[in-house]
Amino acid sequence: MDNKLQRTKIINIIHNDNTRSKETSEILENKLREYGYAISYEFDHNAELSICIGGDGAFLRAVHKHDFPYIPFVGVNTGHLGFFHEVNPDNINKFVENYSKGNYNIEDIYLVETIVCTRASCIELIGVNEIVIKGIESKVIHLNVSIDDNHLECFSGDGLIISTPSGSTAYNLSAGGSIVYPTLKTLQLTPLCPINSKAYRSLQNSAIIPDGMSIKINPEYRDENSILIIIDGKQFKYDNVVEITFKLSDMTLRKLTFHSQNFWSKVRDKFI
Ligand code: NAP
């Protein structure tokens, strides 16, 4: 018999430390074994699927830890909100049955890529939800913003959020940004407490930037050492930051979706 046909299919299970997540992972493991899958709790790069049990925060940490894997993932929500998650712990049997029959689609999750240049070097970083530029110690920061090298504004305020479509329902939404349908290839630039006075003029609302255009931020000289970069909740600090550029990444994450689910119903159920 062909060895390939005999090979057991591997599924990664990643869970956070909360009791419900641990219990759910045991139930899931047993069910998947019944259907002939092998389970790995270490991230196996030969797996055909990664299942992340927890909330959105646990999902974001897993994606960063495993360096944005190409293996598709699905989330089982034992967290608070679980916007990325498609499966409820009460529906494990149905999920495994649908998965084994191939009753699912794979959706791309667009990522935001930034290149942060200091006077010494440049570094590339990637975000799933958003990249936030803020001032240290709650200082007002002054940022020159350009889109495709066209100067747009000199922003003054708490900072700017550069959000992906999937991240539009996270920090971006709380800051007054719009919800963007996840298949639209766009970035959203959302101000955080923009100042509008006789001293400073900043755009008050979000701007939606299409794929293929880049956003460039040049901090004013006095702010080069006051910049914080926060990627999906994790903070980075660099000295002498002179330029930060953003674009949609060529890389995507791949997420399972099931036929019964609809993005706008999810928005209603989670936010209204
Ligand atoms: P966190 O506690 O892990 O997350 C804060 C809340 O945001 C949680 O309820 C989380 O859901 C939810 N969330 C995460 N991604 C989401 C998405 N794409 N759509 C809708 N809700 C989402 O906080 P953290 O570790 O500081 O940062 C993680 C994320 O939190 C960031 O990427 C940022 O978007 C968001 N955040 C929001 C605010 C705000 O709204 N004022 C401030 C800071 C950060 P779960 O409960 O399922 O984990």
CSV table of N, CA, C and O and ligand atoms in Angstrom, one decimal, residues 55-58 60-61 77 79-84 129-130 166-167 169-171 174 232-233 271, ligand 1:
chain,number,residue,atom,x,y,z
A,55,GLY,N,-9.1,32.7,23.8
A,55,GLY,CA,-9.8,33.9,23.2
A,55,GLY,C,-8.9,34.5,22.1
A,55,GLY,O,-8.0,33.9,21.7
A,56,ASP,N,-9.3,35.7,21.7
A,56,ASP,CA,-8.5,36.3,20.7
A,56,ASP,C,-7.1,36.6,21.1
A,56,ASP,O,-6.2,36.4,20.3
A,57,GLY,N,-6.9,36.9,22.4
A,57,GLY,CA,-5.6,37.2,22.9
A,57,GLY,C,-4.7,36.0,22.7
A,57,GLY,O,-3.5,36.1,22.3
A,58,ALA,N,-5.2,34.8,23.1
A,58,ALA,CA,-4.5,33.6,23.0
A,58,ALA,C,-4.1,33.3,21.6
A,58,ALA,O,-3.0,32.8,21.2
A,60,LEU,N,-3.8,35.5,19.1
A,60,LEU,CA,-2.8,36.4,18.6
A,60,LEU,C,-1.4,36.0,19.1
A,60,LEU,O,-0.4,36.0,18.3
A,61,ARG,N,-1.3,35.6,20.4
A,61,ARG,CA,0.0,35.2,20.9
A,61,ARG,C,0.5,34.0,20.2
A,61,ARG,O,1.7,33.9,19.8
A,77,ASN,N,-13.6,29.0,21.0
A,77,ASN,CA,-13.6,30.1,21.9
A,77,ASN,C,-14.0,29.8,23.4
A,77,ASN,O,-15.1,29.4,23.7
A,79,GLY,N,-12.6,32.1,25.5
A,79,GLY,CA,-12.2,33.4,26.0
A,79,GLY,C,-13.4,34.3,26.3
A,79,GLY,O,-14.6,33.9,26.4
A,80,HIS,N,-13.2,35.6,26.3
A,80,HIS,CA,-14.2,36.5,26.5
A,80,HIS,C,-15.0,36.9,25.3
A,80,HIS,O,-16.2,36.7,25.3
A,81,LEU,N,-14.3,37.3,24.3
A,81,LEU,CA,-15.0,37.8,23.1
A,81,LEU,C,-14.9,36.7,22.0
A,81,LEU,O,-15.9,36.3,21.4
A,82,GLY,N,-13.7,36.4,21.6
A,82,GLY,CA,-13.5,35.3,20.6
A,82,GLY,C,-14.0,35.7,19.2
A,82,GLY,O,-14.6,35.0,18.5
A,83,PHE,N,-13.5,36.9,18.7
A,83,PHE,CA,-14.0,37.4,17.4
A,83,PHE,C,-13.3,36.5,16.3
A,83,PHE,O,-13.9,36.3,15.3
A,84,PHE,N,-12.1,36.0,16.5
A,84,PHE,CA,-11.5,35.2,15.5
A,84,PHE,C,-12.0,33.8,15.5
A,84,PHE,O,-11.7,33.0,14.6
A,129,ASN,N,-3.9,42.2,14.0
A,129,ASN,CA,-4.9,43.2,14.2
A,129,ASN,C,-4.5,44.6,13.8
A,129,ASN,O,-5.2,45.3,13.0
A,130,GLU,N,-3.4,45.1,14.4
A,130,GLU,CA,-3.0,46.5,14.2
A,130,GLU,C,-1.6,46.7,14.7
A,130,GLU,O,-1.0,46.0,15.4
A,166,SER,N,-9.3,42.5,9.6
A,166,SER,CA,-9.7,41.7,10.8
A,166,SER,C,-9.5,42.4,12.1
A,166,SER,O,-10.2,42.1,13.1
A,167,GLY,N,-8.6,43.3,12.2
A,167,GLY,CA,-8.3,44.1,13.4
A,167,GLY,C,-9.3,45.2,13.5
A,167,GLY,O,-9.3,45.9,14.6
A,169,THR,N,-12.3,45.4,14.1
A,169,THR,CA,-13.3,45.3,15.2
A,169,THR,C,-12.6,45.3,16.6
A,169,THR,O,-13.3,45.1,17.6
A,170,ALA,N,-11.3,45.5,16.6
A,170,ALA,CA,-10.6,45.5,17.9
A,170,ALA,C,-10.3,47.0,18.4
A,170,ALA,O,-11.3,47.8,18.5
A,171,TYR,N,-9.1,47.3,18.6
A,171,TYR,CA,-8.7,48.7,19.2
A,171,TYR,C,-9.3,49.8,18.2
A,171,TYR,O,-9.8,50.8,18.7
A,174,SER,N,-12.9,50.7,19.0
A,174,SER,CA,-13.0,51.5,20.2
A,174,SER,C,-12.6,52.9,20.0
A,174,SER,O,-13.0,53.8,20.7
A,232,ASP,N,-0.3,44.3,18.0
A,232,ASP,CA,-1.3,43.3,18.6
A,232,ASP,C,-1.1,43.2,20.1
A,232,ASP,O,-1.1,42.1,20.7
A,233,GLY,N,-0.9,44.4,20.8
A,233,GLY,CA,-0.8,44.4,22.2
A,233,GLY,C,0.6,44.3,22.8
A,233,GLY,O,0.8,44.5,24.0
A,271,PHE,N,-21.2,42.5,19.5
A,271,PHE,CA,-21.0,44.0,19.8
A,271,PHE,C,-22.3,44.7,20.2
A,271,PHE,O,-22.3,45.8,20.7
B,1,NAP,P1,-6.4,41.6,25.2
B,1,NAP,O1,-7.0,41.6,26.6
B,1,NAP,O2,-5.8,40.4,24.7
B,1,NAP,O3,-7.6,42.0,24.2
B,1,NAP,C1,-8.5,43.0,24.5
B,1,NAP,C2,-9.9,42.7,23.9
B,1,NAP,O4,-9.8,42.8,22.5
B,1,NAP,C3,-10.3,41.2,24.3
B,1,NAP,O5,-11.7,41.2,24.6
B,1,NAP,C4,-10.1,40.5,23.0
B,1,NAP,O6,-10.9,39.3,22.8
B,1,NAP,C5,-10.5,41.6,22.0
B,1,NAP,N1,-10.0,41.4,20.6
B,1,NAP,C6,-8.7,41.0,20.2
B,1,NAP,N2,-8.7,41.0,18.8
B,1,NAP,C7,-9.9,41.3,18.4
B,1,NAP,C8,-10.5,41.4,17.1
B,1,NAP,N3,-9.8,41.2,16.0
B,1,NAP,N4,-11.8,41.8,17.0
B,1,NAP,C9,-12.5,42.1,18.1
B,1,NAP,N5,-12.0,42.0,19.4
B,1,NAP,C10,-10.7,41.6,19.5
B,1,NAP,O7,-5.5,42.9,25.1
B,1,NAP,P2,-4.0,43.1,24.6
B,1,NAP,O8,-3.1,41.9,24.9
B,1,NAP,O9,-3.5,44.4,25.2
B,1,NAP,O10,-4.0,43.3,23.0
B,1,NAP,C11,-4.6,42.5,22.2
B,1,NAP,C12,-5.6,43.3,21.3
B,1,NAP,O11,-6.4,44.0,22.2
B,1,NAP,C13,-4.9,44.3,20.5
B,1,NAP,O12,-4.5,43.8,19.2
B,1,NAP,C14,-5.9,45.4,20.4
B,1,NAP,O13,-6.7,45.4,19.2
B,1,NAP,C15,-6.9,45.2,21.5
B,1,NAP,N6,-6.9,46.4,22.4
B,1,NAP,C16,-8.0,47.1,22.5
B,1,NAP,C17,-8.1,48.3,23.2
B,1,NAP,C18,-9.3,49.0,23.3
B,1,NAP,O14,-10.3,48.6,22.7
B,1,NAP,N7,-9.4,50.2,24.0
B,1,NAP,C19,-6.9,48.7,23.9
B,1,NAP,C20,-5.7,48.0,23.8
B,1,NAP,C21,-5.7,46.8,23.0
B,1,NAP,P3,-10.8,38.1,23.8
B,1,NAP,O15,-11.6,38.5,25.0
B,1,NAP,O16,-11.5,36.9,23.1
B,1,NAP,O17,-9.4,37.8,24.1
